[in-house]
């Protein structure tokens, strides 16, 4: 018996040793929603028995197999607080410009790599990793970390698949039917829209292949090349590294996006950040739900729309519109009002997942952050979406297209439109029915998102970078994929023939002239 115990114990130990990998997780974006995605990703890895070194500006999780590399400096350099909502509302600020985004995010990557804590980690020759996972944030520089550790590399994508990331593992998406998060349109397109999408994709390709790489490469040489040199390792070509990504894990599910064709190394793990067991509501909110005879509307515009940015008229307008509802309203806002209507409850803090899980919740009014939209779809709640910036327009259009939402344009006078939108969703049961159906499709997966996350990360390690899943298209130059060489041949051949013929005719003509 003792012997058997001993063997079992030995088996247990050895299985732990070979099951747990050492993983570098790079999530340096200093924004609360990105922090939630990073923390949840790392928690899922830790719960599966892996050891994680986590580059993060937040220090929210603790675990004996976790080491956090602190880049909280990023919080000082970039902050959601710097987003000027007034300028967005008056139209003087456009955060949708790819060049602006690229500039901001490459600077962030630069600052992250220059961080002394990160430098110390990268220069430590004792560090070994089985795989690297990094959040994709509009540039490719982190994928060169694979050269530092000779480890396969995985991108984590925070939003729905787009051409920028697919260009790294397959090729750009076909603009005739795919969406980009900046123009935020959803197919099918009119002729003009289709041409605009093509134009957008061509500009993007120009930026990706011509304008941006020298800037990225300079950062690669500034930080990574020097480290490779100091470690005595070869310095690979920048493109050889950035087009050598093993996998993309997308924070999305097909049910919640357009079902675009994707390469085999793109895997969906959307919904992994949602708790398996949603915590019960705290007492005060529970009471509000228990007393709500006509259901509850949850109103939360995320952390970007701060009270200080909204004029008094606008706040009073919203308050009045909410007060006219027969439903009970929970408004997450940092300011309360002396004249708050009886049915409106303002709370500074709200456990969003617990609220969305309540069967008595009839509507969620949101800014359309991808986490909020994912959670609403997960719990089957219809929406009114007021997008503010970034991918939120795209997210809004997606849920409108799915028939579970109505969209409202952000403006100082939006409360009139908001009233119409809320009445529409609350007055027609099709929105709630569609939301339940979409939720069912969202859940009907072969693996739970957290399990899929671990399975694919481990698969990449087990198969040394999963070369069998790589798209064959990545090795074929774009002009060959599009048969531009054949097109050139077809167009050039008649032209050449014509030239030769003319030459021949003219020659014989001139000969004739000579002879006569
Ligand atoms: C590409 O990735 C694979 C798998 O991680 C690795 O074996 C190979 O050395 C990488 N190639 C380059 C050029 O880095």
PDB file of N, CA and C in Angstrom, residues 299-302 305-310 315 318 330-337 345-349:
ATOM      1  N   UNK A 299     -27.744  51.547 -16.533  1.00  0.00           N
ATOM      2  CA  UNK A 299     -27.219  52.627 -17.350  1.00  0.00           C
ATOM      3  C   UNK A 299     -25.774  52.899 -16.923  1.00  0.00           C
ATOM      4  N   UNK A 300     -24.804  52.587 -17.806  1.00  0.00           N
ATOM      5  CA  UNK A 300     -23.404  52.814 -17.447  1.00  0.00           C
ATOM      6  C   UNK A 300     -22.596  53.135 -18.687  1.00  0.00           C
ATOM      7  N   UNK A 301     -21.978  54.286 -18.701  1.00  0.00           N
ATOM      8  CA  UNK A 301     -21.240  54.700 -19.891  1.00  0.00           C
ATOM      9  C   UNK A 301     -19.738  54.512 -19.729  1.00  0.00           C
ATOM     10  N   UNK A 302     -19.346  53.507 -18.932  1.00  0.00           N
ATOM     11  CA  UNK A 302     -17.925  53.187 -18.827  1.00  0.00           C
ATOM     12  C   UNK A 302     -17.155  54.249 -18.068  1.00  0.00           C
ATOM     13  N   UNK A 305     -16.679  58.475 -19.867  1.00  0.00           N
ATOM     14  CA  UNK A 305     -17.588  59.621 -19.795  1.00  0.00           C
ATOM     15  C   UNK A 305     -17.739  60.051 -18.345  1.00  0.00           C
ATOM     16  N   UNK A 306     -16.881  60.988 -17.941  1.00  0.00           N
ATOM     17  CA  UNK A 306     -16.894  61.433 -16.554  1.00  0.00           C
ATOM     18  C   UNK A 306     -17.886  62.588 -16.395  1.00  0.00           C
ATOM     19  N   UNK A 307     -18.431  62.655 -15.198  1.00  0.00           N
ATOM     20  CA  UNK A 307     -19.393  63.700 -14.873  1.00  0.00           C
ATOM     21  C   UNK A 307     -18.850  65.092 -15.223  1.00  0.00           C
ATOM     22  N   UNK A 308     -17.539  65.292 -14.953  1.00  0.00           N
ATOM     23  CA  UNK A 308     -16.951  66.622 -15.174  1.00  0.00           C
ATOM     24  C   UNK A 308     -16.974  67.033 -16.656  1.00  0.00           C
ATOM     25  N   UNK A 309     -17.061  66.031 -17.559  1.00  0.00           N
ATOM     26  CA  UNK A 309     -17.052  66.337 -18.988  1.00  0.00           C
ATOM     27  C   UNK A 309     -18.440  66.665 -19.522  1.00  0.00           C
ATOM     28  N   UNK A 310     -19.470  66.387 -18.727  1.00  0.00           N
ATOM     29  CA  UNK A 310     -20.824  66.541 -19.256  1.00  0.00           C
ATOM     30  C   UNK A 310     -21.445  67.831 -18.735  1.00  0.00           C
ATOM     31  N   UNK A 315     -26.780  66.399 -18.311  1.00  0.00           N
ATOM     32  CA  UNK A 315     -27.027  65.517 -17.167  1.00  0.00           C
ATOM     33  C   UNK A 315     -28.493  65.584 -16.753  1.00  0.00           C
ATOM     34  N   UNK A 318     -30.682  63.751 -19.296  1.00  0.00           N
ATOM     35  CA  UNK A 318     -30.625  62.290 -19.130  1.00  0.00           C
ATOM     36  C   UNK A 318     -31.454  61.883 -17.911  1.00  0.00           C
ATOM     37  N   UNK A 330     -30.784  51.744 -12.598  1.00  0.00           N
ATOM     38  CA  UNK A 330     -29.529  51.853 -11.840  1.00  0.00           C
ATOM     39  C   UNK A 330     -28.551  52.585 -12.749  1.00  0.00           C
ATOM     40  N   UNK A 331     -28.138  53.775 -12.314  1.00  0.00           N
ATOM     41  CA  UNK A 331     -27.221  54.596 -13.122  1.00  0.00           C
ATOM     42  C   UNK A 331     -25.872  54.607 -12.426  1.00  0.00           C
ATOM     43  N   UNK A 332     -24.856  54.064 -13.111  1.00  0.00           N
ATOM     44  CA  UNK A 332     -23.516  54.108 -12.540  1.00  0.00           C
ATOM     45  C   UNK A 332     -22.884  55.436 -12.947  1.00  0.00           C
ATOM     46  N   UNK A 333     -22.708  56.291 -11.954  1.00  0.00           N
ATOM     47  CA  UNK A 333     -22.230  57.640 -12.231  1.00  0.00           C
ATOM     48  C   UNK A 333     -21.547  58.156 -10.973  1.00  0.00           C
ATOM     49  N   UNK A 334     -20.591  59.072 -11.147  1.00  0.00           N
ATOM     50  CA  UNK A 334     -19.849  59.472  -9.949  1.00  0.00           C
ATOM     51  C   UNK A 334     -20.452  60.702  -9.259  1.00  0.00           C
ATOM     52  N   UNK A 335     -21.610  61.155  -9.752  1.00  0.00           N
ATOM     53  CA  UNK A 335     -22.212  62.341  -9.139  1.00  0.00           C
ATOM     54  C   UNK A 335     -23.684  62.049  -8.853  1.00  0.00           C
ATOM     55  N   UNK A 336     -24.186  62.475  -7.709  1.00  0.00           N
ATOM     56  CA  UNK A 336     -25.630  62.304  -7.500  1.00  0.00           C
ATOM     57  C   UNK A 336     -26.295  63.675  -7.531  1.00  0.00           C
ATOM     58  N   UNK A 337     -27.612  63.672  -7.719  1.00  0.00           N
ATOM     59  CA  UNK A 337     -28.337  64.929  -7.920  1.00  0.00           C
ATOM     60  C   UNK A 337     -29.377  65.114  -6.819  1.00  0.00           C
ATOM     61  N   UNK A 345     -31.706  55.147  -9.329  1.00  0.00           N
ATOM     62  CA  UNK A 345     -30.750  54.952  -8.236  1.00  0.00           C
ATOM     63  C   UNK A 345     -29.351  55.150  -8.788  1.00  0.00           C
ATOM     64  N   UNK A 346     -28.657  56.165  -8.262  1.00  0.00           N
ATOM     65  CA  UNK A 346     -27.300  56.415  -8.745  1.00  0.00           C
ATOM     66  C   UNK A 346     -26.304  55.698  -7.829  1.00  0.00           C
ATOM     67  N   UNK A 347     -25.421  54.895  -8.452  1.00  0.00           N
ATOM     68  CA  UNK A 347     -24.408  54.192  -7.650  1.00  0.00           C
ATOM     69  C   UNK A 347     -23.028  54.516  -8.213  1.00  0.00           C
ATOM     70  N   UNK A 348     -22.063  54.642  -7.309  1.00  0.00           N
ATOM     71  CA  UNK A 348     -20.701  54.976  -7.738  1.00  0.00           C
ATOM     72  C   UNK A 348     -20.002  53.743  -8.293  1.00  0.00           C
ATOM     73  N   UNK A 349     -20.344  52.608  -7.737  1.00  0.00           N
ATOM     74  CA  UNK A 349     -19.667  51.373  -8.113  1.00  0.00           C
ATOM     75  C   UNK A 349     -20.731  50.299  -8.347  1.00  0.00           C
TER      76      UNK A 349
END
